[in-house]
C-alpha positions as protocol buffer text, in pm:
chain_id: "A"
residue {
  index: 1
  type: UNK
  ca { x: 10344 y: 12880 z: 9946 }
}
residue {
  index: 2
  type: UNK
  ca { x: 10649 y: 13089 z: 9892 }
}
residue {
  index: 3
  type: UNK
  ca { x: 10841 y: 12765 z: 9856 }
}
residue {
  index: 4
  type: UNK
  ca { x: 10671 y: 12651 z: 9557 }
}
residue {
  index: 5
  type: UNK
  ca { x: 10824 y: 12919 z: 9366 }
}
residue {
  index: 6
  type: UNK
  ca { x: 11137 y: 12898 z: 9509 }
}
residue {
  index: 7
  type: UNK
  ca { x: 11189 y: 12568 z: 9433 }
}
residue {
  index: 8
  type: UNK
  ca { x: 11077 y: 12573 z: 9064 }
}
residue {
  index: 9
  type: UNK
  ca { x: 11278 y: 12838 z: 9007 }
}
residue {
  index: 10
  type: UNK
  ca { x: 11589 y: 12635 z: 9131 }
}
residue {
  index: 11
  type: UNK
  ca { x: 11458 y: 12307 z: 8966 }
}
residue {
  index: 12
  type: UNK
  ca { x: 11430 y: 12507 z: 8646 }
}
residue {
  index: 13
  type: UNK
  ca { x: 11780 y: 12666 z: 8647 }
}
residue {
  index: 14
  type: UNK
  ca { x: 11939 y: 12319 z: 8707 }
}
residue {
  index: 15
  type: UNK
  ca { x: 11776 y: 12168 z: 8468 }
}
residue {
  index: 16
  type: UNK
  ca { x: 11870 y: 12454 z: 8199 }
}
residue {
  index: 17
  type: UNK
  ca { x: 12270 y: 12386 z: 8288 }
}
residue {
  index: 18
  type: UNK
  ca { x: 12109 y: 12015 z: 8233 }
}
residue {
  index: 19
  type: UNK
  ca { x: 12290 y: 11949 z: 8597 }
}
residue {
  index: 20
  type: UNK
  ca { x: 12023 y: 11787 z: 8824 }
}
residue {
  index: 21
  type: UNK
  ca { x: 12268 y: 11715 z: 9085 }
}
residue {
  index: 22
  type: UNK
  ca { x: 12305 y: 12097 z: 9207 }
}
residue {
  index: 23
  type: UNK
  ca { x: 11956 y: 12071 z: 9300 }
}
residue {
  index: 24
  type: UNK
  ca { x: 12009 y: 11887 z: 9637 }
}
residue {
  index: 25
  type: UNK
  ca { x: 12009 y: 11907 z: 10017 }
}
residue {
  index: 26
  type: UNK
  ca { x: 11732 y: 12167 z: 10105 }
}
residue {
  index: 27
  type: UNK
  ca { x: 11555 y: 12330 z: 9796 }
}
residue {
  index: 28
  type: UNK
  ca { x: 11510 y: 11925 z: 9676 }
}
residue {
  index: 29
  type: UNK
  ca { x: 11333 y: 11823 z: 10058 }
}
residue {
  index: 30
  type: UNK
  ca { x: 11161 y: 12120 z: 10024 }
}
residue {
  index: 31
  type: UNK
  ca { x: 11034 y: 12049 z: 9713 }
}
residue {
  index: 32
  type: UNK
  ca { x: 10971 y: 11684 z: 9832 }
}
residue {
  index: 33
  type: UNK
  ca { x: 10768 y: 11795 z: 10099 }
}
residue {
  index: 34
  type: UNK
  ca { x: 10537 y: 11992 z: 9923 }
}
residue {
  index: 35
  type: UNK
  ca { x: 10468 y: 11794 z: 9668 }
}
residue {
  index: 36
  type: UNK
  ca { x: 10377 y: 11533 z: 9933 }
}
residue {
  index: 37
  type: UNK
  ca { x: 10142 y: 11765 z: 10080 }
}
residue {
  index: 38
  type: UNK
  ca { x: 9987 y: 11793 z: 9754 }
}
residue {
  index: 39
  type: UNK
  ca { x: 9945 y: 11463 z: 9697 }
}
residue {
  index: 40
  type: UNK
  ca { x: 9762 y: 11397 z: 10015 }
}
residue {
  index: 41
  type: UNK
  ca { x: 9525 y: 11645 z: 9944 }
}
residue {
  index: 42
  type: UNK
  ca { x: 9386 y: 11511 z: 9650 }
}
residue {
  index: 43
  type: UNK
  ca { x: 9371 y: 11239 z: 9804 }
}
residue {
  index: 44
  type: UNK
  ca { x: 9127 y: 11419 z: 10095 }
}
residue {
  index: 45
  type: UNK
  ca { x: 8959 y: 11557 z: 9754 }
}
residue {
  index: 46
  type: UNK
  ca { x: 8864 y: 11238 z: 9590 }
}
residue {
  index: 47
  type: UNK
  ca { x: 8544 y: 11159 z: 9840 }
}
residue {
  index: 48
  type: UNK
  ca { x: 8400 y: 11464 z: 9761 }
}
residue {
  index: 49
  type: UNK
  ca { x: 8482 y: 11449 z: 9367 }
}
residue {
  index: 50
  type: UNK
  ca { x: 8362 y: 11130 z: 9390 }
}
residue {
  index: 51
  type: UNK
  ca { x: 8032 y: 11229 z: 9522 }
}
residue {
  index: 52
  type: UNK
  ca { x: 7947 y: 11532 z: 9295 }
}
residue {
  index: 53
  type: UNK
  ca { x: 8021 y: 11318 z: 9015 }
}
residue {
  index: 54
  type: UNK
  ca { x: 7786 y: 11058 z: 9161 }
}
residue {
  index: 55
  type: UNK
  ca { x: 7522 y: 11287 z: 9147 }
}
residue {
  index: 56
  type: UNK
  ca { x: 7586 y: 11460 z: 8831 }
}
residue {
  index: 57
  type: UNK
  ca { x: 7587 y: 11118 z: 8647 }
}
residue {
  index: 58
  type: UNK
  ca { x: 7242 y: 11044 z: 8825 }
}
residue {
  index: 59
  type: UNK
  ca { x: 7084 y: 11366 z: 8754 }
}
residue {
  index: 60
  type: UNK
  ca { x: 7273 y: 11398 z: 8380 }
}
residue {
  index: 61
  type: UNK
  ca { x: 7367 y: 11742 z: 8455 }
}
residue {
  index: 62
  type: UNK
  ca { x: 7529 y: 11803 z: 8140 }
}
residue {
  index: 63
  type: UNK
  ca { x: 7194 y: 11824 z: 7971 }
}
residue {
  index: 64
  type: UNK
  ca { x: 7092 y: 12170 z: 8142 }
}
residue {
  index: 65
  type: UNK
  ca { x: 7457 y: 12282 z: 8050 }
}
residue {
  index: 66
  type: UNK
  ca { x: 7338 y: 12234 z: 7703 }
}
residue {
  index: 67
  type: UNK
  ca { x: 7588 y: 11929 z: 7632 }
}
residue {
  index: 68
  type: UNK
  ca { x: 7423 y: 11587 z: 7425 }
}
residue {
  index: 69
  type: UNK
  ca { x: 7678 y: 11370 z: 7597 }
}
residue {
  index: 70
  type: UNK
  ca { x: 7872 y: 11337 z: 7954 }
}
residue {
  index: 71
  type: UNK
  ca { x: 8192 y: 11304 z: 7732 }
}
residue {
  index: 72
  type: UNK
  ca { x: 8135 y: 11621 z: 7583 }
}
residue {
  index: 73
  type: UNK
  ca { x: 8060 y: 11837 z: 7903 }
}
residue {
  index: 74
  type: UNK
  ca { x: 8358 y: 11688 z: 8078 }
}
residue {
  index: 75
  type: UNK
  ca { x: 8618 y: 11715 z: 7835 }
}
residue {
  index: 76
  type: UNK
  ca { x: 8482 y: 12089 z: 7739 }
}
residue {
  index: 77
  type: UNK
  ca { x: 8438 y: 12216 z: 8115 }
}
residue {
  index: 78
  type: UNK
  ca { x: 8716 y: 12019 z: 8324 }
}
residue {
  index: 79
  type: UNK
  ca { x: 8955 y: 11883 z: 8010 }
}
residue {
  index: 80
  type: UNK
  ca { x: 8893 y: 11552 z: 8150 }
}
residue {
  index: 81
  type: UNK
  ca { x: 8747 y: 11229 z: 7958 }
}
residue {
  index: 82
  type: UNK
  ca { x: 8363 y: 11118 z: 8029 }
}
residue {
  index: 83
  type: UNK
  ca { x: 8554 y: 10789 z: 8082 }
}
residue {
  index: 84
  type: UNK
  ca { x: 8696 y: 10955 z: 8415 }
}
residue {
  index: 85
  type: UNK
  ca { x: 8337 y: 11109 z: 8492 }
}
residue {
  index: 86
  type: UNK
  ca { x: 8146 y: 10786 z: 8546 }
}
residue {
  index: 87
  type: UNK
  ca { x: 8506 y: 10628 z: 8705 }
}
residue {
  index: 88
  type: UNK
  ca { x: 8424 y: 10890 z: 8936 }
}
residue {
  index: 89
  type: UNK
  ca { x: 8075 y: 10836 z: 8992 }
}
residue {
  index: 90
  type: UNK
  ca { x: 8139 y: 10480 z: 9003 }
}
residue {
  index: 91
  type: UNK
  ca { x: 8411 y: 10576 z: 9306 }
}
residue {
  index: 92
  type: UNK
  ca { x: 8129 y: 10781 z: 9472 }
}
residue {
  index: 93
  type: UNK
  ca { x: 7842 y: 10467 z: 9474 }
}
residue {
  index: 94
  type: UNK
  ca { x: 8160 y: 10254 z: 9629 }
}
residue {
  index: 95
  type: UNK
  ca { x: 8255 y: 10515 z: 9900 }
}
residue {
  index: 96
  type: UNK
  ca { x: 7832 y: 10496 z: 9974 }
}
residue {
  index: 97
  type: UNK
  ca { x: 7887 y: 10103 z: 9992 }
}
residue {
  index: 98
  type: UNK
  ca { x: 8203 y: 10016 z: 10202 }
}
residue {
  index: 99
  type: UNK
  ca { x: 8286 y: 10374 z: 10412 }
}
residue {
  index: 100
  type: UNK
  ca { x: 8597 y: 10162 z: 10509 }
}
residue {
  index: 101
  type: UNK
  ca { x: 8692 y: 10241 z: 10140 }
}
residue {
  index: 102
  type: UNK
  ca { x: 8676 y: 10615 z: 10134 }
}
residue {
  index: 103
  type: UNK
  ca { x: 8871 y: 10642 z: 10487 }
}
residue {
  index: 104
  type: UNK
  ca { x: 9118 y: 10398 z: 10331 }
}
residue {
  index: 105
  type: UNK
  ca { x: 9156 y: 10643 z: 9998 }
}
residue {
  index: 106
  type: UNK
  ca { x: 9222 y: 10989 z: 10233 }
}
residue {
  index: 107
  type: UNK
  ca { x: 9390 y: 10786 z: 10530 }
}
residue {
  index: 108
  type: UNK
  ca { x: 9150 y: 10825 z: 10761 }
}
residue {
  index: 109
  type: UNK
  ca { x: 9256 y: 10475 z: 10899 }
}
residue {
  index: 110
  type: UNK
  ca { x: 9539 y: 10590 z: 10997 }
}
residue {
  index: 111
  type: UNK
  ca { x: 9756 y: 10392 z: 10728 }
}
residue {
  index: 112
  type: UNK
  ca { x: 9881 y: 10509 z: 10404 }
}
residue {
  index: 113
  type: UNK
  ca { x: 9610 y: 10614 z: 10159 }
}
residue {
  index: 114
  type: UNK
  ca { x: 9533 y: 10401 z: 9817 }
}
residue {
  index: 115
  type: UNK
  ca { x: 9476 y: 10600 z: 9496 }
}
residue {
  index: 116
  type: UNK
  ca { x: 9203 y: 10674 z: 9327 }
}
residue {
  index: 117
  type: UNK
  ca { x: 9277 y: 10316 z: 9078 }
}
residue {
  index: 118
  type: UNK
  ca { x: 9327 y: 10081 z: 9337 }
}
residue {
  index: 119
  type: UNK
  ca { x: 9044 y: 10215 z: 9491 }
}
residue {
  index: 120
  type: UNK
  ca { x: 8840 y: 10189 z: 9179 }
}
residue {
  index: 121
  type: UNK
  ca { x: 8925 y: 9814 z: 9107 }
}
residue {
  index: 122
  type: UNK
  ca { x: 8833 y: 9742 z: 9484 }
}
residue {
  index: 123
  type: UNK
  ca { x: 8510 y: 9886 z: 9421 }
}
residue {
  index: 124
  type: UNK
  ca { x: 8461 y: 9669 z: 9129 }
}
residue {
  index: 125
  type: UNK
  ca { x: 8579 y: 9342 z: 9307 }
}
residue {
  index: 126
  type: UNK
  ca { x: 8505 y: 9331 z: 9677 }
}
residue {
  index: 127
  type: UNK
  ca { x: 8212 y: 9235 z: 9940 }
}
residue {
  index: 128
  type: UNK
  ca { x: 8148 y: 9353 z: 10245 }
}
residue {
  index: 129
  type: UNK
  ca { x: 8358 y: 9041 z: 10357 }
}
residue {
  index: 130
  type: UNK
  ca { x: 8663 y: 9069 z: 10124 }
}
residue {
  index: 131
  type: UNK
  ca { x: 8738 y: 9478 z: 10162 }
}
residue {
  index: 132
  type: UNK
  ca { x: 8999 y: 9472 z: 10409 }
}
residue {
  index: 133
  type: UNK
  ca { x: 9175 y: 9181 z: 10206 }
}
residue {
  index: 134
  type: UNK
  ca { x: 9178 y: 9401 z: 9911 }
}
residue {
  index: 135
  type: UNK
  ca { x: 9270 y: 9703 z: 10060 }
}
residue {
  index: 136
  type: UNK
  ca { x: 9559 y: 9565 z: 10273 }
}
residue {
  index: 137
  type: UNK
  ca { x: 9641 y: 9404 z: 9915 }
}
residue {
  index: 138
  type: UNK
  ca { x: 9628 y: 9760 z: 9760 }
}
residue {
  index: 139
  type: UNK
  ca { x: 9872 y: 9921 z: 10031 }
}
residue {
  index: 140
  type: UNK
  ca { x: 10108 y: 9600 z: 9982 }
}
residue {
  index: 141
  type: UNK
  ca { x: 10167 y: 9603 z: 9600 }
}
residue {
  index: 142
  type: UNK
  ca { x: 10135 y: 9848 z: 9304 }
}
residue {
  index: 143
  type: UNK
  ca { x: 9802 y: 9810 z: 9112 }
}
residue {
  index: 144
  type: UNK
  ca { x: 9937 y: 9669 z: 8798 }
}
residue {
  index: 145
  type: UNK
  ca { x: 10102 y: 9387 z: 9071 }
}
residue {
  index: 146
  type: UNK
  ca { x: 9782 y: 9339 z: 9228 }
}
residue {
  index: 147
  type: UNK
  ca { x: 9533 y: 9272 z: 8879 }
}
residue {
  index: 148
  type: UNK
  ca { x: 9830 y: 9060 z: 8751 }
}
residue {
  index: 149
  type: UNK
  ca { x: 9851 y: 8792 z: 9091 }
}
């Protein structure tokens, strides 16, 4: 949008006069806003990234790409770490397991989505019986708050 640019622009200038403050009332909401919209769409992303990664890992795609390695096909073709690939996949067996999971990552339950970690460590940790604990859990305290208590 329009805004985007608009708002960079301004960001940019205050930040060049190193005077944040001047950035305020209406360009810094409008900024707000759409970096909240862009936030919850990768949030309505992740199910699907989760999925193609699912199958990708299953079907070691990067072998008819001509790669040895998942590490080296995702870092070469996405710049991201083979690490986050099978996190990914991993995401995309959970959302298969517990659909509460994947409607609690995009918001589809009509509460405030989890990210993509909280969801991750959920998938590693819960039952069928235990979900809604953990995800309540999730939207109650920061991840690194959650592991630690």
């Amino acid at each position: 949008p329009a805004g985007i640019g608009r708002a960079r622009r301004a960001l940019a200038r205050a930040l060049a006069r190193r005077d944040v403050r001047s950035v305020v009332g209406s360009q810094l909401l409008a900024l707000d806003a759409i970096l909240r919209r862009l936030a919850g769409a990768r949030s309505l992303l992740l199910p699907a990234s989760a999925r193609a990664a699912r199958e990708i890992v299953a079907s070691q795609t990067w072998f008819a790409f001509g790669y040895a390695r998942a590490s080296d096909f995702t870092r070469e073709r996405w710049g991201r770490t083979g690490r986050w690939l099978h996190d990914r996949a991993a995401l995309g067996d959970a959302f298969r397991c517990f659909p509460k999971l994947e409607h609690a990552v995009t918001g589809d339950d009509d509460e405030p989505p989890i990210g993509s970690v909280a969801a991750l460590l959920i998938a590693r940790i819960a039952t069928a019986d235990s979900l809604d604990h953990w995800i309540a859990r999730a939207r109650r305290l920061t991840v690194r708050r959650a592991v630690s208590g």
